[in-house]
Structure formats: C-alpha cells, structure tokens
C-alpha cells in the first residue's frame, strides 16, 4: 500500500509554454503533498507544500506565480510550470504520507522536465 | 533548524566489501531519520527509517543503520556490496511525522568488480 504515482515521467516542452505535472496517491488520501526539485547531481530541495482545499505554501525563493500548485482533491496535486524557461529544466518529485504511516514519505517516480 | 550532512559525495568500494555511508544530522527535537536510494532518472526508494524505536534499524537489501544520539549520526552500512548497490543515496531528516524532509546532498556509491 501507499503508492504515489507521478505523471508524466518525462516531458519536453518549448520555452514559453506551460507544463502540468500530476501527483496522485493511489491507495490513500493525502491532505498534504510535497513538491521537490532536484538539479542534476544535486539533492532534493523542497519547493512547496500542497494543501488540499487551500493555498500551497511555498519555500523561500520559489516563485508561486511560476510554479502553480493545485490540490483540488484528496488524491491529486498538480504542479504547473508556467512560461517555462530552460533553467526550469529539472527533475521534479512529489511525496505524500497516508494517515496511518505519517512518519514515512512515499515518493512518486519523478518527472524529468526539459525545456528547449 | 534541521540539517543533514553526508560526508563524502562519492564512495567507491569493491564488490563484497563493506559499505559505509555517513550521515550526521542536527535537530532540536528527536528526529525521524531516513535513508533513500535513487537510481538514475527514478524516484526515491526507502531503504530504512528511524522513528524513535530501536536504534539499530534494518532495512531492505541488507542495509542497516544505527542511530547514535551522542554523535548525532545515522550512518548506513551493508556488510557486502553488490554491483546492483551502485546508486545515489540520500539521508533525510524531519522533526515531525507528516512534514517535509530535509535531505543531505547525497552520496554516489560506486561498486567495482
């Protein structure tokens, strides 16, 4: 149990376009999900906390108007990269925890975004 | 504030040798500690976690880690490395269940035959 699915796994887009990444909890409900970003050969950095039914909480330095987060249901959070630029190219990963395993984070497979 | 330090960005071992990946943390409260493994272009797989139970934690694939409060350490070990262990390893900490994790910079493990 506790499976988190992320889609797409890879996406290539042109500069100036927007890309939506989905994070789904398949077998549990998640009132909170987390979005991380990982640059090549680097660690994961928390971007934002996605809260079901309310606004996301962004970490310092993360542009909320560029990285739009929507958590419209208890099993789905989406991250939309708006007006993408090549420097937005990165690996984006989400995580969530079920209520009975809150001490453990379950991660999606990640999304490799390449902006050309 | 919490932080995680992984000593050694790259560790190389021979197949069959002991694996030791170091992790030190700082936290003002009893932490939750984790080790994750990541293969290229994939998500994170949990190896093991410490959540204030036994200080010696056994995980998957023969890995284990020992929580040492006096040393603020949570080093990851495996008695005998396999080629398939070659990957990126991340140590992470959180101070509450259900909160975001703070990750170390990662250690790349290389295994040679």
Tab-separated table of N, CA and C in Angstrom, chain B residues 5-88:
chain	number	residue	atom	x	y	z
B	5	UNK	N	24.083	16.373	6.999
B	5	UNK	CA	25.379	16.397	6.346
B	5	UNK	C	25.788	14.985	5.985
B	6	UNK	N	26.026	14.771	4.715
B	6	UNK	CA	26.528	13.483	4.267
B	6	UNK	C	28.006	13.668	3.915
B	7	UNK	N	28.847	12.993	4.648
B	7	UNK	CA	30.281	13.120	4.430
B	7	UNK	C	30.696	12.214	3.285
B	8	UNK	N	31.321	12.830	2.299
B	8	UNK	CA	31.738	12.054	1.144
B	8	UNK	C	30.682	12.069	0.071
B	9	UNK	N	30.919	12.808	-0.990
B	9	UNK	CA	29.947	12.856	-2.083
B	9	UNK	C	30.050	11.611	-2.959
B	10	UNK	N	31.191	10.925	-2.854
B	10	UNK	CA	31.400	9.751	-3.683
B	10	UNK	C	32.163	8.705	-2.880
B	11	UNK	N	31.617	7.520	-2.831
B	11	UNK	CA	32.252	6.401	-2.153
B	11	UNK	C	32.399	5.257	-3.146
B	12	UNK	N	33.594	4.709	-3.202
B	12	UNK	CA	33.860	3.585	-4.101
B	12	UNK	C	34.281	2.372	-3.290
B	13	UNK	N	33.680	1.247	-3.583
B	13	UNK	CA	34.033	0.004	-2.897
B	13	UNK	C	34.128	-1.106	-3.926
B	14	UNK	N	34.768	-2.176	-3.526
B	14	UNK	CA	34.816	-3.372	-4.363
B	14	UNK	C	33.636	-4.259	-4.022
B	15	UNK	N	33.244	-5.051	-4.972
B	15	UNK	CA	32.151	-5.990	-4.730
B	15	UNK	C	32.536	-6.910	-3.579
B	16	UNK	N	31.627	-7.070	-2.626
B	16	UNK	CA	31.911	-7.899	-1.467
B	16	UNK	C	32.471	-7.136	-0.280
B	17	UNK	N	32.861	-5.911	-0.492
B	17	UNK	CA	33.427	-5.107	0.598
B	17	UNK	C	32.331	-4.443	1.405
B	18	UNK	N	32.722	-3.972	2.581
B	18	UNK	CA	31.796	-3.254	3.456
B	18	UNK	C	31.429	-1.903	2.850
B	19	UNK	N	30.155	-1.573	2.955
B	19	UNK	CA	29.680	-0.255	2.544
B	19	UNK	C	29.400	0.567	3.796
B	20	UNK	N	29.944	1.767	3.824
B	20	UNK	CA	29.678	2.692	4.932
B	20	UNK	C	29.428	4.073	4.346
B	21	UNK	N	28.204	4.547	4.505
B	21	UNK	CA	27.842	5.886	4.055
B	21	UNK	C	27.478	6.695	5.289
B	22	UNK	N	28.102	7.848	5.407
B	22	UNK	CA	27.982	8.620	6.640
B	22	UNK	C	26.922	9.706	6.559
B	23	UNK	N	26.228	9.878	7.671
B	23	UNK	CA	25.195	10.896	7.764
B	23	UNK	C	25.177	11.456	9.176
B	24	UNK	N	25.286	12.753	9.286
B	24	UNK	CA	25.120	13.444	10.559
B	24	UNK	C	23.985	14.442	10.422
B	25	UNK	N	23.263	14.618	11.501
B	25	UNK	CA	22.097	15.483	11.444
B	25	UNK	C	22.142	16.490	12.581
B	26	UNK	N	21.363	17.524	12.414
B	26	UNK	CA	21.124	18.435	13.531
B	26	UNK	C	19.628	18.651	13.633
B	27	UNK	N	19.135	18.547	14.852
B	27	UNK	CA	17.708	18.721	15.077
B	27	UNK	C	17.502	19.094	16.538
B	28	UNK	N	16.595	19.978	16.780
B	28	UNK	CA	16.338	20.422	18.149
B	28	UNK	C	15.382	19.487	18.883
B	29	UNK	N	14.793	18.589	18.147
B	29	UNK	CA	13.870	17.626	18.746
B	29	UNK	C	14.265	16.237	18.269
B	30	UNK	N	13.777	15.199	18.949
B	30	UNK	CA	14.077	13.842	18.451
B	30	UNK	C	13.643	13.716	17.004
B	31	UNK	N	14.551	13.335	16.162
B	31	UNK	CA	14.253	13.353	14.727
B	31	UNK	C	13.674	12.045	14.212
B	32	UNK	N	13.062	12.154	13.049
B	32	UNK	CA	12.812	10.989	12.220
B	32	UNK	C	13.927	10.994	11.165
B	33	UNK	N	14.571	9.874	10.983
B	33	UNK	CA	15.698	9.800	10.059
B	33	UNK	C	15.448	8.734	9.000
B	34	UNK	N	15.907	9.015	7.809
B	34	UNK	CA	15.632	8.133	6.684
B	34	UNK	C	16.867	7.993	5.800
B	35	UNK	N	16.969	6.852	5.164
B	35	UNK	CA	17.888	6.660	4.061
B	35	UNK	C	17.073	6.237	2.839
B	36	UNK	N	17.343	6.939	1.726
B	36	UNK	CA	16.706	6.613	0.466
B	36	UNK	C	17.772	6.293	-0.573
B	37	UNK	N	17.397	5.472	-1.536
B	37	UNK	CA	18.272	5.184	-2.673
B	37	UNK	C	17.573	5.669	-3.934
B	38	UNK	N	18.377	6.206	-4.837
B	38	UNK	CA	17.832	6.694	-6.110
B	38	UNK	C	18.676	6.179	-7.256
B	39	UNK	N	18.019	5.522	-8.201
B	39	UNK	CA	18.678	5.104	-9.425
B	39	UNK	C	18.435	6.181	-10.483
B	40	UNK	N	19.278	6.250	-11.507
B	40	UNK	CA	19.174	7.334	-12.494
B	40	UNK	C	17.768	7.528	-13.038
B	41	UNK	N	17.325	8.775	-13.006
B	41	UNK	CA	16.021	9.177	-13.550
B	41	UNK	C	14.847	8.436	-12.927
B	42	UNK	N	15.014	8.059	-11.687
B	42	UNK	CA	13.921	7.409	-10.977
B	42	UNK	C	13.638	8.148	-9.680
B	43	UNK	N	12.533	7.794	-9.069
B	43	UNK	CA	12.181	8.387	-7.791
B	43	UNK	C	13.014	7.804	-6.672
B	44	UNK	N	12.576	8.035	-5.462
B	44	UNK	CA	13.308	7.591	-4.284
B	44	UNK	C	12.684	6.327	-3.712
B	45	UNK	N	13.551	5.412	-3.334
B	45	UNK	CA	13.091	4.195	-2.669
B	45	UNK	C	13.591	4.204	-1.240
B	46	UNK	N	12.695	3.991	-0.303
B	46	UNK	CA	13.080	3.984	1.102
B	46	UNK	C	13.884	2.728	1.427
B	47	UNK	N	15.059	2.934	1.999
B	47	UNK	CA	15.863	1.802	2.462
B	47	UNK	C	15.504	1.447	3.896
B	48	UNK	N	15.431	2.469	4.725
B	48	UNK	CA	15.109	2.247	6.138
B	48	UNK	C	14.792	3.573	6.797
B	49	UNK	N	14.204	3.479	7.991
B	49	UNK	CA	13.861	4.688	8.719
B	49	UNK	C	14.010	4.465	10.221
B	50	UNK	N	14.318	5.541	10.913
B	50	UNK	CA	14.361	5.555	12.367
B	50	UNK	C	13.264	6.481	12.858
B	51	UNK	N	12.404	5.919	13.718
B	51	UNK	CA	11.301	6.727	14.240
B	51	UNK	C	11.172	6.532	15.747
B	52	UNK	N	12.274	6.584	16.443
B	52	UNK	CA	12.378	6.543	17.909
B	52	UNK	C	12.129	5.170	18.515
B	53	UNK	N	12.188	4.154	17.723
B	53	UNK	CA	12.093	2.797	18.264
B	53	UNK	C	13.525	2.272	18.451
B	54	UNK	N	13.828	1.115	17.954
B	54	UNK	CA	15.162	0.539	18.102
B	54	UNK	C	16.203	1.413	17.419
B	55	UNK	N	17.359	1.554	18.060
B	55	UNK	CA	18.402	2.420	17.492
B	55	UNK	C	19.105	1.768	16.310
B	56	UNK	N	19.125	0.453	16.269
B	56	UNK	CA	19.686	-0.249	15.113
B	56	UNK	C	18.523	-0.627	14.207
B	57	UNK	N	18.537	-0.067	13.027
B	57	UNK	CA	17.421	-0.233	12.103
B	57	UNK	C	17.872	-1.078	10.923
B	58	UNK	N	17.131	-2.109	10.648
B	58	UNK	CA	17.424	-2.946	9.486
B	58	UNK	C	16.481	-2.581	8.353
B	59	UNK	N	17.049	-2.481	7.148
B	59	UNK	CA	16.241	-2.101	6.001
B	59	UNK	C	16.245	-3.173	4.929
B	60	UNK	N	15.915	-2.726	3.742
B	60	UNK	CA	15.860	-3.660	2.631
B	60	UNK	C	17.248	-3.872	2.031
B	61	UNK	N	17.373	-4.914	1.254
B	61	UNK	CA	18.600	-5.216	0.514
B	61	UNK	C	19.842	-5.351	1.394
B	62	UNK	N	19.664	-5.718	2.636
B	62	UNK	CA	20.796	-5.963	3.516
B	62	UNK	C	21.387	-4.731	4.177
B	63	UNK	N	20.776	-3.591	3.981
B	63	UNK	CA	21.267	-2.364	4.605
B	63	UNK	C	20.766	-2.224	6.041
B	64	UNK	N	21.560	-1.573	6.841
B	64	UNK	CA	21.141	-1.220	8.186
B	64	UNK	C	21.798	0.091	8.595
B	65	UNK	N	21.237	0.716	9.596
B	65	UNK	CA	21.781	1.980	10.088
B	65	UNK	C	21.583	2.041	11.591
B	66	UNK	N	22.492	2.720	12.256
B	66	UNK	CA	22.403	2.846	13.706
B	66	UNK	C	22.263	4.306	14.091
B	67	UNK	N	21.238	4.590	14.860
B	67	UNK	CA	21.021	5.938	15.365
B	67	UNK	C	21.860	6.128	16.621
B	68	UNK	N	22.766	7.098	16.580
B	68	UNK	CA	23.602	7.408	17.726
B	68	UNK	C	23.362	8.855	18.119
B	69	UNK	N	22.574	9.020	19.149
B	69	UNK	CA	22.206	10.367	19.573
B	69	UNK	C	23.421	11.159	20.013
B	70	UNK	N	24.346	10.509	20.732
B	70	UNK	CA	25.510	11.229	21.253
B	70	UNK	C	26.390	11.769	20.135
B	71	UNK	N	26.355	11.091	19.012
B	71	UNK	CA	27.165	11.504	17.870
B	71	UNK	C	26.326	12.212	16.805
B	72	UNK	N	25.050	12.338	17.035
B	72	UNK	CA	24.091	12.868	16.054
B	72	UNK	C	24.349	12.255	14.681
B	73	UNK	N	24.460	10.930	14.667
B	73	UNK	CA	24.780	10.248	13.416
B	73	UNK	C	23.759	9.175	13.107
B	74	UNK	N	23.690	8.844	11.845
B	74	UNK	CA	22.797	7.788	11.353
B	74	UNK	C	23.458	7.197	10.118
B	75	UNK	N	24.599	6.541	10.329
B	75	UNK	CA	25.378	6.014	9.216
B	75	UNK	C	24.742	4.746	8.649
B	76	UNK	N	24.846	4.600	7.353
B	76	UNK	CA	24.271	3.458	6.645
B	76	UNK	C	25.374	2.443	6.347
B	77	UNK	N	25.112	1.181	6.602
B	77	UNK	CA	26.110	0.156	6.335
B	77	UNK	C	25.482	-1.047	5.644
B	78	UNK	N	26.362	-1.770	4.963
B	78	UNK	CA	25.992	-3.059	4.376
B	78	UNK	C	27.255	-3.904	4.398
B	79	UNK	N	27.180	-5.118	4.900
B	79	UNK	CA	28.402	-5.919	5.081
B	79	UNK	C	29.121	-6.244	3.769
B	80	UNK	N	28.349	-6.478	2.716
B	80	UNK	CA	28.945	-6.947	1.478
B	80	UNK	C	28.266	-6.282	0.288
B	81	UNK	N	29.022	-5.470	-0.415
B	81	UNK	CA	28.437	-4.711	-1.525
B	81	UNK	C	28.183	-5.592	-2.740
B	82	UNK	N	27.080	-5.305	-3.420
B	82	UNK	CA	26.768	-5.934	-4.699
B	82	UNK	C	26.845	-4.874	-5.787
B	83	UNK	N	27.065	-5.319	-6.999
B	83	UNK	CA	27.114	-4.387	-8.122
B	83	UNK	C	25.819	-3.588	-8.218
B	84	UNK	N	24.725	-4.231	-7.894
B	84	UNK	CA	23.415	-3.580	-8.002
B	84	UNK	C	23.208	-2.484	-6.957
B	85	UNK	N	24.129	-2.373	-6.005
B	85	UNK	CA	24.010	-1.315	-4.993
B	85	UNK	C	24.498	0.035	-5.513
B	86	UNK	N	25.142	0.046	-6.647
B	86	UNK	CA	25.637	1.302	-7.213
B	86	UNK	C	24.462	2.225	-7.511
B	87	UNK	N	24.448	3.373	-6.847
B	87	UNK	CA	23.314	4.305	-6.953
B	87	UNK	C	23.644	5.545	-6.142
B	88	UNK	N	22.677	6.445	-6.082
B	88	UNK	CA	22.786	7.647	-5.249
B	88	UNK	C	22.009	7.400	-3.962
